[in-house]
C-alpha positions as a Python dict, from the first residue, in 0.01 Angstrom:
ca = {
    (1, 'X'): (0, 0, 0),
    (2, 'X'): (285, -200, -158),
    (3, 'X'): (538, -33, -389),
    (4, 'X'): (363, -18, -735),
    (5, 'X'): (542, 1, -1055),
    (6, 'X'): (406, 57, -1388),
    (7, 'X'): (492, -233, -1549),
    (8, 'X'): (251, -408, -1305),
    (9, 'X'): (-23, -314, -1567),
    (10, 'X'): (115, -487, -1874),
    (11, 'X'): (-129, -715, -1999),
    (12, 'X'): (-425, -557, -1812),
    (13, 'X'): (-758, -371, -1970),
    (14, 'X'): (-776, 4, -1986),
    (15, 'X'): (-1010, 250, -2021),
    (16, 'X'): (-942, 601, -2170),
    (17, 'X'): (-1173, 887, -2270),
    (18, 'X'): (-1068, 1145, -2509),
    (19, 'X'): (-1042, 1515, -2364),
    (20, 'X'): (-1210, 1695, -2692),
    (21, 'X'): (-1529, 1529, -2725),
    (22, 'X'): (-1535, 1282, -2407),
    (23, 'X'): (-1515, 935, -2633),
    (24, 'X'): (-1437, 661, -2446),
    (25, 'X'): (-1205, 397, -2584),
    (26, 'X'): (-1116, 28, -2409),
    (27, 'X'): (-830, -159, -2499),
    (28, 'X'): (-551, -326, -2352),
    (29, 'X'): (-189, -211, -2209),
    (30, 'X'): (83, -388, -2396),
    (31, 'X'): (349, -196, -2247),
    (32, 'X'): (442, 54, -1978),
    (33, 'X'): (748, 220, -1869),
    (34, 'X'): (845, 530, -1752),
    (35, 'X'): (622, 793, -1897),
    (36, 'X'): (553, 599, -2202),
    (37, 'X'): (305, 341, -2249),
    (38, 'X'): (141, 150, -2561),
    (39, 'X'): (-212, 41, -2590),
    (40, 'X'): (-400, -194, -2826),
    (41, 'X'): (-735, -92, -2869),
    (42, 'X'): (-1027, -235, -3138),
    (43, 'X'): (-1235, 125, -3260),
    (44, 'X'): (-1400, 231, -3542),
    (45, 'X'): (-1347, 598, -3397),
    (46, 'X'): (-1052, 768, -3593),
    (47, 'X'): (-776, 954, -3354),
    (48, 'X'): (-557, 1198, -3426),
    (49, 'X'): (-207, 1216, -3303),
    (50, 'X'): (-185, 1474, -3026),
    (51, 'X'): (-506, 1405, -2895),
    (52, 'X'): (-527, 1396, -2507),
    (53, 'X'): (-673, 1129, -2278),
    (54, 'X'): (-792, 1077, -1932),
    (55, 'X'): (-650, 732, -1876),
    (56, 'X'): (-755, 468, -1634),
    (57, 'X'): (-572, 105, -1582),
    (58, 'X'): (-745, -175, -1409),
    (59, 'X'): (-471, -398, -1222),
    (60, 'X'): (-487, -649, -928),
    (61, 'X'): (-730, -465, -679),
    (62, 'X'): (-551, -142, -789),
    (63, 'X'): (-616, 123, -1051),
    (64, 'X'): (-392, 402, -1208),
    (65, 'X'): (-507, 723, -1340),
    (66, 'X'): (-315, 948, -1527),
    (67, 'X'): (-368, 1189, -1844),
    (68, 'X'): (-163, 1113, -2187),
    (69, 'X'): (-125, 1245, -2506),
    (70, 'X'): (-126, 1034, -2820),
    (71, 'X'): (239, 1052, -2974),
    (72, 'X'): (213, 779, -3219),
    (73, 'X'): (83, 451, -3377),
    (74, 'X'): (215, 100, -3369),
    (75, 'X'): (96, -166, -3626),
    (76, 'X'): (-226, -155, -3737),
    (77, 'X'): (-430, -377, -3975),
    (78, 'X'): (-519, -235, -4303),
    (79, 'X'): (-634, -554, -4438),
    (80, 'X'): (-943, -492, -4154),
    (81, 'X'): (-1010, -105, -4297),
    (82, 'X'): (-705, 61, -4135),
    (83, 'X'): (-631, 449, -4301),
    (84, 'X'): (-370, 670, -4221),
    (85, 'X'): (-445, 991, -4303),
    (86, 'X'): (-236, 1336, -4364),
    (87, 'X'): (-418, 1630, -4218),
    (88, 'X'): (-390, 1913, -4505),
    (89, 'X'): (-154, 2203, -4358),
    (90, 'X'): (-8, 2027, -4086),
    (91, 'X'): (217, 1709, -4001),
    (92, 'X'): (-17, 1553, -3812),
    (93, 'X'): (-166, 1207, -3895),
    (94, 'X'): (-506, 1057, -3840),
    (95, 'X'): (-529, 714, -3764),
    (96, 'X'): (-883, 483, -3876),
    (97, 'X'): (-822, 118, -3770),
    (98, 'X'): (-1011, -191, -3671),
    (99, 'X'): (-726, -256, -3435),
    (100, 'X'): (-440, -36, -3335),
    (101, 'X'): (-144, 7, -3125),
    (102, 'X'): (-151, 363, -2949),
    (103, 'X'): (174, 536, -2841),
    (104, 'X'): (102, 783, -2531),
    (105, 'X'): (301, 964, -2336),
    (106, 'X'): (180, 1031, -1995),
    (107, 'X'): (136, 1397, -1912),
    (108, 'X'): (54, 1429, -1563),
    (109, 'X'): (121, 1291, -1201),
    (110, 'X'): (44, 917, -1195),
    (111, 'X'): (-202, 833, -926),
    (112, 'X'): (-273, 490, -756),
    (113, 'X'): (-614, 389, -586),
    (114, 'X'): (-762, 55, -445),
    (115, 'X'): (-1006, -53, -691),
    (116, 'X'): (-1282, -337, -647),
    (117, 'X'): (-1276, -439, -1011),
    (118, 'X'): (-1142, -767, -1077),
    (119, 'X'): (-810, -792, -1320),
    (120, 'X'): (-867, -911, -1676),
    (121, 'X'): (-539, -997, -1835),
    (122, 'X'): (-478, -1044, -2210),
    (123, 'X'): (-389, -1358, -2353),
    (124, 'X'): (-264, -1510, -2680),
    (125, 'X'): (-495, -1693, -2842),
    (126, 'X'): (-574, -2035, -2637),
    (127, 'X'): (-761, -2311, -2802),
    (128, 'X'): (-1089, -2356, -2586),
    (129, 'X'): (-1435, -2504, -2634),
    (130, 'X'): (-1782, -2443, -2553),
    (131, 'X'): (-2056, -2736, -2498),
    (132, 'X'): (-2400, -2646, -2470),
    (133, 'X'): (-2692, -2870, -2542),
    (134, 'X'): (-2482, -3180, -2702),
    (135, 'X'): (-2283, -2927, -2913),
    (136, 'X'): (-1946, -2835, -2927),
    (137, 'X'): (-1863, -2466, -3071),
    (138, 'X'): (-1433, -2406, -3098),
    (139, 'X'): (-1275, -2077, -3053),
    (140, 'X'): (-1027, -1940, -2828),
    (141, 'X'): (-972, -1773, -2548),
    (142, 'X'): (-859, -1404, -2561),
    (143, 'X'): (-849, -1242, -2189),
    (144, 'X'): (-870, -1414, -1857),
    (145, 'X'): (-990, -1315, -1492),
    (146, 'X'): (-1006, -1514, -1151),
    (147, 'X'): (-1397, -1559, -1215),
    (148, 'X'): (-1448, -1560, -1589),
    (149, 'X'): (-1274, -1548, -1941),
    (150, 'X'): (-1336, -1415, -2268),
    (151, 'X'): (-1339, -1589, -2584),
    (152, 'X'): (-1396, -1568, -2981),
    (153, 'X'): (-1590, -1821, -3107),
    (154, 'X'): (-1706, -1973, -3414),
    (155, 'X'): (-2061, -1995, -3323),
    (156, 'X'): (-2341, -1795, -3120),
    (157, 'X'): (-2435, -1885, -2773),
    (158, 'X'): (-2706, -1684, -2589),
    (159, 'X'): (-2669, -1466, -2304),
    (160, 'X'): (-2800, -1630, -1973),
    (161, 'X'): (-2733, -1988, -2097),
    (162, 'X'): (-2565, -2216, -1873),
    (163, 'X'): (-2235, -2357, -2035),
    (164, 'X'): (-1925, -2613, -2005),
    (165, 'X'): (-1599, -2433, -2096),
    (166, 'X'): (-1289, -2630, -2156),
    (167, 'X'): (-980, -2395, -2175),
    (168, 'X'): (-631, -2593, -2304),
    (169, 'X'): (-392, -2369, -2092),
    (170, 'X'): (5, -2458, -2095),
    (171, 'X'): (-84, -2655, -1723),
    (172, 'X'): (-363, -2839, -1899),
    (173, 'X'): (-718, -2839, -1977),
    (174, 'X'): (-930, -2593, -1765),
    (175, 'X'): (-1315, -2749, -1773),
    (176, 'X'): (-1551, -2514, -1595),
    (177, 'X'): (-1937, -2482, -1572),
    (178, 'X'): (-2020, -2090, -1668),
    (179, 'X'): (-2317, -1828, -1771),
    (180, 'X'): (-2280, -1648, -2073),
    (181, 'X'): (-2262, -1264, -1991),
    (182, 'X'): (-2270, -1141, -2331),
    (183, 'X'): (-2229, -1279, -2702),
    (184, 'X'): (-2222, -1028, -2999),
    (185, 'X'): (-2036, -1000, -3340),
    (186, 'X'): (-1634, -979, -3342),
    (187, 'X'): (-1542, -640, -3497),
    (188, 'X'): (-1175, -803, -3612),
    (189, 'X'): (-1311, -1131, -3719),
    (190, 'X'): (-1614, -1156, -3984),
    (191, 'X'): (-1846, -1466, -3889),
    (192, 'X'): (-1676, -1477, -3552),
    (193, 'X'): (-1819, -1385, -3179),
    (194, 'X'): (-1690, -1249, -2861),
    (195, 'X'): (-1827, -1420, -2608),
    (196, 'X'): (-1811, -1334, -2207),
    (197, 'X'): (-1797, -1596, -1952),
    (198, 'X'): (-1859, -1596, -1551),
    (199, 'X'): (-1724, -1949, -1381),
    (200, 'X'): (-2023, -2051, -1178),
    (201, 'X'): (-1847, -2417, -1084),
    (202, 'X'): (-1486, -2539, -1112),
    (203, 'X'): (-1385, -2917, -983),
    (204, 'X'): (-1063, -2950, -754),
    (205, 'X'): (-814, -3003, -991),
    (206, 'X'): (-925, -2721, -1205),
    (207, 'X'): (-935, -2440, -946),
    (208, 'X'): (-587, -2453, -840),
    (209, 'X'): (-461, -2503, -1170),
    (210, 'X'): (-675, -2185, -1305),
    (211, 'X'): (-526, -1995, -1018),
    (212, 'X'): (-139, -2114, -1102),
    (213, 'X'): (-223, -2009, -1443),
    (214, 'X'): (-305, -1672, -1374),
    (215, 'X'): (5, -1585, -1134),
    (216, 'X'): (213, -1735, -1420),
    (217, 'X'): (88, -1440, -1627),
    (218, 'X'): (226, -1195, -1445),
}
């Protein structure tokens, strides 16, 4: 196995389970250097400084596993219901927010292992369109993978539907036929939907463009 650096996982998705109650959280690794990492997550479950987690990150056919402790919290959105509460009789803080950046410290050896899961990368909002039944639904792409993408859209699409998606990357538009894997209300944006797409066909120009776009994210 080639030498792996924790920073190789920056921008990739993560899953972490709180040890005291087995609650599972999902998020994205924003920064990972040495024994410190920052993870952005969307959750309605309060967390407590000092909480310990079993942490798993998913890179390019490689996963990383370790235990970590919550040391603090970065910026979070008070407008979307964020609450920071002092715990009586201690200096501890409980954080309750729709979207929050958690500052974690690694507390165990870091282990790497081969993984069959496809990498997913967080991206800055990329203007996108979904074409279905002669209608166009606008939105933006928020995460990408070799064979799919996650979007936030202004309209609803039906799971199982075959659609055309156009993603306006910095290398030019990528147009693909895709199947809707899921569509559910977005937790962060009222009136919008989170849509997961799996590509089923991509043109001879679009496929190399998409692969280059993914490579340049690293």
